[in-house]
Coordinates of C-alpha atoms and ligand atoms in Angstrom, one line a residue:
M6 CA -35.8 75.2 95.7
P7 CA -36.0 78.0 93.3
I8 CA -34.9 77.1 89.7
H9 CA -30.8 77.5 89.1
V10 CA -28.2 76.0 86.2
L11 CA -26.3 73.3 87.4
P12 CA -22.8 74.1 88.3
D13 CA -20.2 72.9 86.0
E14 CA -18.9 70.2 87.9
V15 CA -22.3 68.5 88.7
A16 CA -23.7 68.9 85.1
S17 CA -20.4 67.1 84.0
Q18 CA -21.1 64.2 86.5
I19 CA -24.5 63.2 84.9
A20 CA -23.3 63.7 81.5
A21 CA -20.5 61.2 82.4
G22 CA -23.5 58.8 83.3
E23 CA -24.5 58.3 80.0
V24 CA -21.1 57.8 78.3
V25 CA -18.9 56.0 80.8
E26 CA -21.4 53.3 82.7
R27 CA -18.3 50.7 83.4
P28 CA -14.9 50.4 82.8
A29 CA -15.2 48.9 79.4
S30 CA -16.8 52.0 77.9
V31 CA -14.2 54.2 78.7
V32 CA -11.9 51.6 77.0
K33 CA -14.4 51.9 74.6
E34 CA -13.9 55.7 73.9
L35 CA -10.1 55.9 74.2
L36 CA -9.7 53.3 71.7
E37 CA -12.1 54.6 69.9
N38 CA -9.9 57.9 69.8
S39 CA -7.0 56.2 68.8
L40 CA -8.3 54.9 65.8
D41 CA -10.2 58.2 64.6
A42 CA -6.3 59.7 65.4
G43 CA -5.6 57.3 63.0
A44 CA -3.1 55.0 64.9
S45 CA -1.1 51.6 63.3
Y46 CA -0.4 50.8 66.8
I47 CA -2.4 50.4 70.1
A48 CA -1.3 49.1 73.4
I49 CA -4.3 49.2 75.8
Q50 CA -3.4 48.5 80.0
V51 CA -5.5 47.4 82.3
E52 CA -5.5 46.7 86.2
K53 CA -8.2 45.5 88.7
A54 CA -10.8 45.3 86.0
G55 CA -10.4 48.8 85.0
Q56 CA -10.9 50.0 88.1
R57 CA -7.1 51.1 89.1
L58 CA -5.9 51.7 85.9
I59 CA -6.8 51.9 82.3
E60 CA -4.1 53.3 79.7
V61 CA -4.4 53.5 76.3
K62 CA -1.4 54.3 74.2
D63 CA -0.9 55.0 70.5
D64 CA 0.6 56.2 67.7
G65 CA -1.5 58.2 66.0
C66 CA -1.5 62.0 65.0
G67 CA -1.0 63.7 68.6
I68 CA -3.4 66.5 69.9
P69 CA -1.4 70.3 69.3
K70 CA -0.2 71.4 73.1
E71 CA -2.3 74.4 71.7
E72 CA -5.2 72.0 71.7
L73 CA -4.6 70.2 74.9
H74 CA -6.3 71.9 77.2
L75 CA -9.8 71.8 74.6
C76 CA -9.4 68.5 74.3
I77 CA -11.2 67.8 77.8
A78 CA -14.0 70.7 77.8
R79 CA -17.6 69.4 77.1
Y80 CA -19.1 69.3 73.5
A81 CA -15.5 69.8 72.9
T82 CA -13.8 68.1 69.2
S83 CA -12.2 68.4 66.2
K84 CA -13.9 65.9 64.0
L85 CA -17.3 68.2 63.5
Q86 CA -17.9 72.0 62.6
T87 CA -21.5 72.2 61.3
A88 CA -25.0 70.5 62.3
Q89 CA -24.7 69.6 57.8
D90 CA -21.5 67.5 59.1
L91 CA -23.2 65.4 61.2
L92 CA -25.6 64.3 58.0
H93 CA -22.1 62.4 57.3
I94 CA -19.7 61.5 59.9
E95 CA -16.8 59.6 59.2
T96 CA -14.9 59.1 62.4
L97 CA -16.0 56.5 65.3
G98 CA -16.1 60.4 67.5
F99 CA -18.5 63.0 66.7
R100 CA -19.5 64.2 70.3
G101 CA -17.2 65.5 71.9
E102 CA -18.6 64.1 75.2
A103 CA -15.6 61.3 76.0
L104 CA -12.8 62.7 77.4
S105 CA -14.7 65.6 79.4
S106 CA -16.8 62.7 81.2
I107 CA -13.9 60.4 81.8
G108 CA -11.8 62.9 83.7
S109 CA -15.0 64.1 85.9
V110 CA -15.0 60.9 87.5
S111 CA -11.0 59.1 87.5
R112 CA -8.0 60.8 87.8
M113 CA -7.3 61.1 84.0
T114 CA -3.9 62.0 82.7
I115 CA -3.3 62.9 78.6
T116 CA 0.1 63.1 77.5
S117 CA 0.2 63.8 73.3
R118 CA 2.7 65.0 71.1
T119 CA 2.1 65.7 67.1
P120 CA 4.6 64.6 64.6
E121 CA 5.6 68.7 64.1
Q122 CA 6.2 69.3 67.0
D123 CA 9.3 68.5 68.9
S124 CA 8.1 68.3 72.0
G125 CA 5.1 67.2 74.1
A126 CA 2.8 68.6 76.6
M127 CA 0.6 66.9 79.6
L128 CA -2.7 67.4 81.4
L129 CA -3.8 66.2 84.7
V130 CA -7.6 66.4 85.2
D131 CA -8.8 64.7 88.5
G132 CA -12.6 64.4 89.0
G133 CA -13.1 67.5 87.2
K134 CA -10.4 69.7 88.1
V135 CA -8.1 70.5 85.8
N136 CA -4.5 71.2 86.8
P137 CA -2.3 73.4 84.1
I138 CA -0.1 72.0 81.2
Q139 CA 3.3 70.5 81.4
L140 CA 6.0 70.9 79.1
I141 CA 7.5 67.0 78.2
G142 CA 9.4 64.9 76.3
T143 CA 7.4 62.4 75.0
P144 CA 7.1 60.4 71.6
I145 CA 4.2 61.7 68.9
G146 CA 1.3 59.7 70.0
T147 CA -1.2 59.9 72.6
V148 CA -1.5 58.4 75.7
V149 CA -4.6 58.6 78.3
R150 CA -3.7 57.2 81.7
V151 CA -7.4 56.7 83.6
E152 CA -6.6 55.5 87.5
D153 CA -9.3 55.0 90.3
L154 CA -12.5 55.2 87.8
F155 CA -15.9 56.3 89.9
Y156 CA -13.2 57.4 93.1
N157 CA -15.9 60.3 93.3
L158 CA -18.9 58.1 92.2
P159 CA -19.3 55.6 95.0
A160 CA -23.0 54.9 93.6
R161 CA -21.3 54.1 90.5
R162 CA -18.2 51.9 92.1
K163 CA -20.9 49.6 94.2
F164 CA -23.1 48.7 91.1
L165 CA -19.6 47.1 89.0
K166 CA -20.2 43.3 88.5
K167 CA -17.4 41.3 89.5
P168 CA -13.9 41.8 88.1
V169 CA -13.9 38.8 86.0
T170 CA -17.2 40.1 84.3
E171 CA -16.1 43.7 83.8
R172 CA -12.6 42.0 82.4
R173 CA -14.9 40.1 79.9
H174 CA -16.7 43.1 79.1
I175 CA -13.6 44.7 78.2
D176 CA -12.5 41.9 76.4
D177 CA -15.2 42.1 74.6
V178 CA -14.7 45.4 73.5
V179 CA -11.0 45.3 72.3
T180 CA -11.7 42.2 70.1
H181 CA -14.4 43.3 68.4
Y182 CA -12.6 46.5 67.2
A183 CA -9.8 44.7 66.3
L184 CA -11.9 42.7 64.0
A185 CA -13.5 45.6 62.5
Y186 CA -9.6 47.3 62.0
P187 CA -7.5 44.8 61.7
H188 CA -4.5 46.2 59.9
V189 CA -3.6 48.2 63.3
R190 CA -1.8 46.3 65.8
I191 CA -3.9 46.3 68.9
H192 CA -2.2 45.0 71.7
L193 CA -4.3 44.2 75.2
L194 CA -2.0 43.3 78.9
Q195 CA -5.3 42.8 81.6
E196 CA -3.5 42.2 84.7
G197 CA -0.1 41.7 83.3
D198 CA -1.6 39.0 80.9
Y199 CA -1.6 39.4 76.9
S200 CA -5.2 38.7 76.3
L201 CA -5.3 40.0 72.6
Q202 CA -2.5 40.8 70.8
T203 CA -3.0 41.0 66.8
S204 CA -0.3 41.7 64.2
G205 CA -1.9 44.2 62.4
N206 CA -1.3 42.0 58.7
G207 CA -5.1 42.7 58.2
D208 CA -6.0 39.1 58.2
Q209 CA -9.2 39.2 60.2
R210 CA -9.7 34.9 60.5
E211 CA -6.7 35.6 63.2
V212 CA -8.5 38.2 64.7
L213 CA -11.8 35.8 64.8
A214 CA -9.8 33.3 66.2
A215 CA -9.6 35.4 69.8
L216 CA -13.0 35.7 69.6
Y217 CA -14.4 32.2 68.9
G218 CA -10.7 30.1 69.8
V219 CA -9.0 28.9 66.9
D220 CA -11.3 25.8 66.8
I221 CA -14.4 27.7 65.8
A222 CA -13.2 30.3 63.9
R223 CA -11.4 27.8 61.5
Q224 CA -14.8 26.5 61.1
M225 CA -16.3 30.4 60.1
L226 CA -18.1 30.7 56.7
E227 CA -16.5 33.9 54.5
V228 CA -20.2 36.1 53.5
W229 CA -19.1 39.0 51.2
E230 CA -21.7 40.6 48.8
E231 CA -21.3 44.3 46.8
S232 CA -23.9 46.3 45.6
E233 CA -23.9 50.0 44.4
K234 CA -25.6 51.5 48.2
L235 CA -24.2 48.2 50.3
K236 CA -21.3 46.3 50.9
I237 CA -22.0 43.2 53.6
S238 CA -18.6 40.6 54.5
G239 CA -17.6 38.9 57.3
F240 CA -18.1 35.7 58.7
V241 CA -21.1 33.5 59.6
S242 CA -20.9 29.9 61.0
P243 CA -21.9 26.6 59.7
T244 CA -25.1 24.9 60.4
S245 CA -22.9 22.6 63.0
V246 CA -21.6 25.5 65.0
T247 CA -24.7 27.0 67.4
R248 CA -24.9 28.5 70.7
S249 CA -27.5 28.3 72.9
N250 CA -28.1 32.5 73.2
R251 CA -27.5 35.5 70.4
Q252 CA -24.5 36.5 72.0
G253 CA -22.0 35.4 69.7
I254 CA -23.5 37.7 66.8
S255 CA -22.0 41.0 66.4
F256 CA -22.5 43.9 63.6
F257 CA -20.3 46.6 62.2
V258 CA -21.8 49.1 60.4
N259 CA -19.3 52.0 58.7
G260 CA -16.4 50.3 61.4
R261 CA -18.8 51.0 64.6
W262 CA -19.7 47.9 66.1
I263 CA -23.5 48.6 66.8
K264 CA -26.7 46.4 69.0
D265 CA -29.6 45.8 66.1
I266 CA -32.0 43.6 66.8
T267 CA -33.4 43.8 63.8
L268 CA -30.2 43.1 62.2
A269 CA -29.7 40.0 64.5
T270 CA -33.1 38.4 63.4
A271 CA -32.8 38.7 60.1
L272 CA -29.5 36.4 60.3
I273 CA -31.4 34.1 62.6
Q274 CA -34.1 34.0 60.1
A275 CA -31.5 32.9 57.4
Y276 CA -30.5 30.0 59.2
H277 CA -34.6 29.2 59.4
T278 CA -35.0 25.3 59.5
L279 CA -31.4 24.9 59.7
L280 CA -30.5 24.9 63.5
M281 CA -32.8 23.3 66.4
V282 CA -34.8 25.4 68.2
G283 CA -33.6 27.4 70.5
R284 CA -30.2 27.1 69.1
Y285 CA -28.2 30.6 67.4
P286 CA -25.7 31.0 65.2
L287 CA -22.6 32.7 65.5
A288 CA -21.8 35.9 63.3
V289 CA -20.1 38.8 62.7
L290 CA -20.8 40.9 59.8
F291 CA -19.9 44.7 58.4
L292 CA -21.7 46.5 56.6
E293 CA -21.0 49.1 54.7
L294 CA -23.4 51.7 53.4
P295 CA -23.5 55.3 52.3
H296 CA -22.8 57.4 55.6
E297 CA -26.0 60.0 54.5
L298 CA -28.0 56.6 54.6
V299 CA -27.3 55.8 58.4
D300 CA -27.8 58.1 61.4
I301 CA -25.3 57.7 64.3
N302 CA -26.4 60.3 66.4
V303 CA -29.3 58.5 68.4
H304 CA -27.2 58.0 71.9
P305 CA -24.3 59.0 73.8
T306 CA -22.4 55.7 73.8
K307 CA -23.1 55.6 69.7
A308 CA -23.5 51.9 70.2
E309 CA -27.5 51.8 68.5
V310 CA -27.9 53.5 65.0
R311 CA -30.9 54.4 63.0
F312 CA -31.2 53.1 58.9
Q313 CA -33.1 55.2 56.6
D314 CA -34.6 51.8 54.7
R315 CA -34.9 48.9 57.5
D316 CA -36.6 46.8 55.7
R317 CA -34.5 46.8 52.6
L318 CA -31.2 46.0 55.0
F319 CA -33.0 43.3 56.8
K320 CA -34.0 41.6 53.3
D321 CA -30.0 42.0 52.4
V322 CA -29.0 40.6 55.2
R323 CA -30.9 37.7 55.1
R324 CA -31.0 36.8 51.6
T325 CA -26.6 37.4 52.0
V326 CA -26.2 35.3 54.6
R327 CA -28.5 32.1 53.4
R328 CA -27.0 32.3 50.0
A329 CA -23.6 31.7 52.2
L330 CA -25.0 29.2 54.0
L331 CA -26.5 27.1 51.1
A332 CA -23.5 27.4 49.0
H333 CA -20.9 26.1 52.0
S334 CA -23.5 23.6 53.0
P335 CA -26.5 21.6 51.8
L336 CA -29.8 21.8 52.9
P337 CA -30.1 18.5 55.5
G338 CA -32.6 16.4 55.1
M339 CA -32.2 16.2 51.0
E340 CA -31.1 12.8 51.3
G341 CA -34.0 10.4 52.4
S342 CA -37.6 10.9 51.2
T343 CA -38.7 11.6 54.8
G344 CA -36.3 14.5 55.9
L345 CA -34.5 11.8 58.8
R346 CA -30.7 10.9 58.4
W347 CA -30.6 7.5 59.7
V348 CA -27.3 7.0 61.9
S349 CA -26.0 4.6 63.4
P350 CA -24.7 5.9 66.5
P351 CA -21.4 5.5 68.3
I352 CA -22.6 3.1 71.4
L353 CA -21.8 4.8 75.2
D354 CA -22.4 3.0 78.4
G355 CA -24.9 1.0 76.4
Y356 CA -26.5 4.0 74.3
P357 CA -25.2 5.6 71.3
S358 CA -23.6 9.0 71.9
G359 CA -25.0 10.7 69.8
L360 CA -22.5 14.0 69.9
G361 CA -21.8 16.1 66.7
W362 CA -24.5 14.5 64.7
Q363 CA -27.0 17.4 63.8
P364 CA -30.7 16.5 64.0
P365 CA -31.9 16.7 60.2
E366 CA -34.6 19.9 59.4
G367 CA -38.2 19.8 61.8
I368 CA -36.7 17.3 64.6
T369 CA -35.2 18.6 67.3
D370 CA -34.2 17.4 70.7
G371 CA -37.4 19.6 72.4
I372 CA -35.2 22.3 73.9
P373 CA -37.2 25.1 74.2
P374 CA -35.9 28.5 72.4
A375 CA -33.4 30.0 74.7
G376 CA -35.1 32.6 77.5
T377 CA -38.6 30.9 77.9
P378 CA -38.6 29.8 81.6
S379 CA -37.9 26.5 81.8
D380 CA -34.7 27.0 79.9
S381 CA -33.6 30.0 81.6
Q382 CA -34.2 29.3 84.7
P383 CA -33.3 25.6 85.7
S384 CA -35.6 23.9 87.6
F385 CA -33.6 22.4 90.4
V386 CA -36.0 24.2 93.4
K387 CA -39.1 22.6 93.1
S388 CA -42.6 23.3 94.8
E389 CA -43.7 21.0 97.2
A390 CA -46.7 19.6 95.1
Q391 CA -44.1 19.4 91.9
A392 CA -41.9 17.8 94.3
S393 CA -44.7 14.9 94.8
L394 CA -45.1 14.4 91.2
L395 CA -41.7 14.4 90.7
T396 CA -40.5 11.9 93.0
S397 CA -43.5 9.6 91.7
G398 CA -41.9 6.1 89.8
V399 CA -43.0 4.5 87.6
P400 CA -44.2 0.6 87.4
L401 CA -42.2 -1.9 85.3
L402 CA -42.5 -1.0 81.8
R403 CA -42.9 -3.7 78.7
L404 CA -41.2 -2.3 75.9
L405 CA -42.9 -2.4 72.8
G406 CA -40.8 -0.2 70.5
Q407 CA -39.5 3.0 69.2
I408 CA -41.2 5.5 66.9
G409 CA -40.5 8.5 64.8
A410 CA -36.6 7.4 66.0
T411 CA -37.5 9.4 68.8
Y412 CA -40.1 8.4 71.7
L413 CA -40.4 4.8 73.1
V414 CA -43.3 3.1 73.6
A415 CA -44.3 0.7 76.4
E416 CA -46.7 -1.0 78.1
G417 CA -47.7 -0.9 82.0
P418 CA -49.6 -2.1 84.7
D419 CA -52.1 1.0 84.5
G420 CA -51.7 2.0 80.4
L421 CA -49.8 2.9 77.8
Y422 CA -46.3 4.6 78.3
L423 CA -44.8 7.4 75.1
I424 CA -41.3 8.0 76.4
D425 CA -38.8 11.1 75.4
Q426 CA -35.9 9.2 74.7
H427 CA -33.9 12.3 74.7
S428 CA -35.3 14.1 78.1
A429 CA -35.0 10.2 79.5
H430 CA -31.6 9.7 79.0
E431 CA -30.7 13.5 80.3
R432 CA -32.7 11.9 83.8
I433 CA -30.9 9.1 83.8
L434 CA -27.3 10.5 83.3
Y435 CA -27.9 13.4 85.3
E436 CA -29.0 10.8 88.7
R437 CA -26.2 9.3 87.7
F438 CA -23.8 11.9 88.3
M439 CA -25.5 13.7 91.5
N440 CA -25.7 10.4 93.5
R441 CA -22.1 10.4 93.4
R442 CA -22.0 13.5 94.4
G443 CA -19.1 14.1 97.6
E444 CA -17.8 10.9 96.1
K445 CA -15.1 10.9 93.7
V446 CA -16.1 10.6 90.1
P447 CA -14.5 7.8 88.5
S448 CA -12.6 9.0 85.2
Q449 CA -11.7 8.0 82.2
Q450 CA -8.3 9.0 80.5
M451 CA -8.5 10.0 77.3
L452 CA -5.8 7.8 75.5
Q453 CA -4.4 10.8 73.8
P454 CA -5.0 13.7 76.3
V455 CA -6.8 16.9 73.6
S456 CA -6.1 20.7 73.5
V457 CA -9.3 22.4 73.6
E458 CA -8.5 26.1 72.6
L459 CA -10.6 28.9 73.8
S460 CA -11.4 32.9 73.0
P461 CA -9.9 34.4 76.1
G462 CA -13.6 35.2 77.8
E463 CA -14.0 31.4 77.4
A464 CA -11.3 30.9 79.3
R465 CA -11.9 32.8 81.9
L466 CA -14.9 31.4 82.4
L467 CA -13.8 27.8 82.3
E468 CA -10.4 28.6 84.9
D469 CA -13.1 29.8 87.5
Y470 CA -15.1 26.6 87.2
L471 CA -12.0 23.9 86.9
P472 CA -12.5 22.7 90.7
V473 CA -16.1 22.2 90.0
L474 CA -15.3 20.1 86.7
E475 CA -12.2 17.9 88.9
K476 CA -15.1 17.0 91.4
L477 CA -17.0 15.6 88.1
G478 CA -14.1 13.5 87.0
F479 CA -12.9 15.9 84.3
G480 CA -9.1 16.1 84.3
V481 CA -8.5 19.9 82.9
E482 CA -5.4 22.1 83.1
P483 CA -4.4 25.5 81.0
F484 CA -2.3 25.2 79.0
G485 CA -0.6 28.5 77.8
H486 CA -2.5 31.0 76.2
H487 CA -6.5 30.4 76.7
A488 CA -5.3 26.8 76.0
F489 CA -6.6 24.0 78.1
I490 CA -5.8 20.3 78.3
V491 CA -8.2 17.5 78.3
R492 CA -6.7 14.4 80.2
S493 CA -9.6 12.7 81.2
I494 CA -13.7 13.1 81.2
P495 CA -16.1 11.5 83.7
A496 CA -16.6 8.2 83.5
L497 CA -20.2 8.2 82.3
L498 CA -19.7 10.1 79.5
E499 CA -16.8 8.0 77.3
G500 CA -17.1 8.1 73.9
M501 CA -17.9 11.9 73.8
N502 CA -16.0 14.0 71.9
P503 CA -13.8 16.3 74.9
T504 CA -13.7 19.1 73.3
A505 CA -17.4 19.5 73.2
A506 CA -18.3 18.5 76.2
L507 CA -15.8 21.3 77.9
R508 CA -18.2 23.7 75.4
V509 CA -20.9 22.6 76.8
V510 CA -19.6 23.6 80.2
I511 CA -19.2 27.2 79.6
E512 CA -21.4 28.0 77.4
D513 CA -23.9 27.5 80.4
F514 CA -22.3 30.4 81.3
E515 CA -22.2 32.7 79.3
E516 CA -24.8 35.4 80.3
D517 CA -23.9 37.8 83.2
E518 CA -26.2 36.3 86.3
T519 CA -23.5 34.5 88.3
P520 CA -25.5 31.3 89.7
L521 CA -25.2 30.8 93.5
K522 CA -22.4 28.4 94.4
D523 CA -23.9 25.3 94.8
E524 CA -26.2 25.4 92.0
V525 CA -23.2 25.8 89.6
E526 CA -22.1 22.4 90.4
A527 CA -26.0 20.6 89.6
R528 CA -26.3 23.4 86.6
I529 CA -23.0 21.9 85.2
V530 CA -24.1 18.5 85.4
A531 CA -27.9 19.0 83.6
R532 CA -26.0 21.0 80.6
V533 CA -23.4 17.8 80.4
C534 CA -25.5 15.3 80.4
K535 CA -28.2 17.2 78.2
S536 CA -25.3 17.2 75.5
A537 CA -24.6 13.5 76.3
A538 CA -27.8 11.7 76.3
V539 CA -29.4 10.2 72.8
K540 CA -31.1 12.6 70.8
A541 CA -34.3 12.9 68.7
G542 CA -34.0 11.1 65.4
Q543 CA -31.3 8.2 66.3
V544 CA -32.3 5.4 66.3
L545 CA -32.0 2.6 69.0
S546 CA -31.4 -1.1 68.8
P547 CA -34.0 -3.3 70.9
E548 CA -31.1 -3.8 73.5
E549 CA -30.5 0.1 73.5
Q550 CA -34.5 0.6 74.1
R551 CA -34.3 -2.0 76.9
G552 CA -31.5 -0.6 78.9
L553 CA -32.5 2.5 78.9
L554 CA -36.7 1.7 80.3
R555 CA -34.7 -0.3 83.1
D556 CA -32.6 2.7 83.6
L557 CA -35.6 5.1 84.0
E558 CA -37.3 2.5 86.2
A559 CA -34.2 2.8 88.5
C560 CA -34.4 6.7 88.7
E561 CA -35.4 8.2 91.6
A562 CA -37.2 11.1 89.8
P563 CA -37.9 9.3 86.5
R564 CA -41.2 11.9 85.0
T565 CA -38.9 14.8 84.6
C566 CA -35.4 16.0 83.1
P567 CA -33.0 17.8 85.0
H568 CA -34.4 21.1 83.3
G569 CA -38.3 20.2 84.4
R570 CA -39.6 18.5 81.1
P571 CA -41.7 15.7 81.0
T572 CA -40.2 12.7 80.1
M573 CA -43.2 10.4 79.5
I574 CA -47.2 11.0 78.6
H575 CA -49.3 8.3 80.2
L576 CA -52.0 7.1 78.2
P577 CA -54.1 5.5 81.8
V578 CA -56.7 2.1 80.4
D579 CA -59.5 4.7 81.9
L580 CA -58.8 6.9 79.4
L581 CA -58.2 4.9 76.4
S582 CA -61.2 3.4 76.7
K583 CA -63.4 6.7 77.4
Q584 CA -61.8 7.6 74.2
F585 CA -63.1 4.6 72.6
K586 CA -66.4 4.7 74.0
R587 CA -66.4 1.4 75.6
R588 CA -67.6 3.2 79.2
G589 CA -68.8 6.3 80.1
Ligands
ADP609 P1 -14.9 63.3 70.1 O1 -13.9 62.0 69.6 O2 -16.1 63.1 70.2 O3 -14.4 64.2 69.1 P2 -13.3 63.0 72.6 O4 -13.6 64.0 73.9 O5 -13.4 61.6 72.4 O6 -14.7 63.4 72.1 O7 -12.6 63.9 72.1 C1 -12.1 65.2 71.7 C2 -11.0 65.5 71.2 O8 -9.5 65.3 71.4 C3 -10.8 64.8 69.7 O9 -12.1 65.2 68.8 C4 -9.6 65.0 69.2 O10 -9.0 65.9 68.7 C5 -8.8 64.7 70.4 N1 -8.3 63.8 71.0 C6 -8.8 62.8 71.7 N2 -8.0 61.4 71.7 C7 -7.1 61.8 70.8 C8 -6.0 60.7 70.3 N3 -5.7 59.7 70.9 N4 -5.4 61.2 69.5 C9 -5.3 62.3 68.7 N5 -6.3 63.4 69.6 C10 -7.5 62.9 70.2
MG610 MG1 -14.1 60.3 71.4

């Protein structure tokens, strides 16, 4: 084929591929335009997870009739004149690509009117084909309606995730912008249901509740530090509020929500030694720095930026957050010379419940960092060799005691056993649950039903899993706006904080990956058991220790926890003799 310049239509579809990855990208671009237009009220409406309709309406400056045909041309913008301007961009948009891209992969209608004009105008673009402009009476501001997204790009349509996931991405985008622009009233209507409504009164904590749920929003610590060239503000979680992944961490640079691994790492380092291994903080941090020190012209989605002095910024973020943490919460491990805080835990089912307790510095409950194979891939399916090892039981054990408030020491007919109390208890709880699969799991009524408020995204997830939860003995019902009422929890978890139990369930499913149907139950059970199990660092009474051993002996696969980590180390008598040079 000879070289030829691609027809405009093809070129714009290629360009659109970069800007419009999924429905949430359309929402992001339109929302940015409305914010750039100085809107004080933005109403967003979404149908069929954005595939049927995305409509963004604002009361901003509008587009003059004479310019309407221009805004849908590629590289047409009112926000930039010269290359020089690229050095200090103050608007969210500047590439002039969004409307032309969206118009080439959907049926898009733009209706707009400026305050100076008596009537407005409307323009329809259908898969890149521009229709004549019509004059029309309309309020001041702009409405962009995007219908049948990707109707002419079946390949892209096929790659979209489940509607629930796409809706979550949309929630995420809108909630983040609402946080960065608390003075703008923003409403998001998804499938006829308001998933976000901010008042525009400037109160960031109000929006924070939409992101994390009311309970957590209330606990978030405020960060504020201002120097000549950098202002850092926002919220970070106290050490008692954590997640199993980094998804609760967001950064904004000059009002733009960006993804940046370096900044996230700086934040996590600020929590060094304050969090258990594998746990991550939540944070929303706003950085403001002179425009010329940030290059935002890196990628069509404008989600990545380059900093002139990244190292400096890294240190500033880490120091500021660390300072805020220390100001709000004393370092653990200060109470005793050993750094251990001895607590007498409440008794649950013969064992301490342990929930809500934070292990002191240096003590972890053995959860490997997220991303390690055992964490990201629960090992319910085992190879044959592993299976035989797993099912080999343990002999009767004689308890000798507990060491380091973490391990039990026991003697068996064939040597010494060191048992990790946390993973052993996890295994016991897990088998009790799974053995009752199919039967009705006994549940424990709460004396007082407890209401739990979640963020819209979390609420959607939880709703998906309500049938599974019911089978496991949870009595949970939706209770209005992203709230749930917990009436009962599985009897096995008696004494456990119901809010914590529910959070644990959704946390595991935050990743996009949707597990297979029959894996869901096992994963939820494993997850709940992990939280309910005694933690490392908890002192157990001799009765509790003996009970734990007895129950472990009765397990079908006592040698590993449900996530596949060992519950015990065995030192055979032979090995001891060898080590002590008693025998060859
Ligand atoms: P960019 O935002 O990068 O300039 P867009 O394709 O998103 O590019 O928009 C093109 C132009 O259309 C903008 O520069 C702006 O002048 C105008 N525009 C788009 N949306 C709105 C809106 N909601 N209100 C006012 N003007 C708008
Ligand atoms: Mg734009």
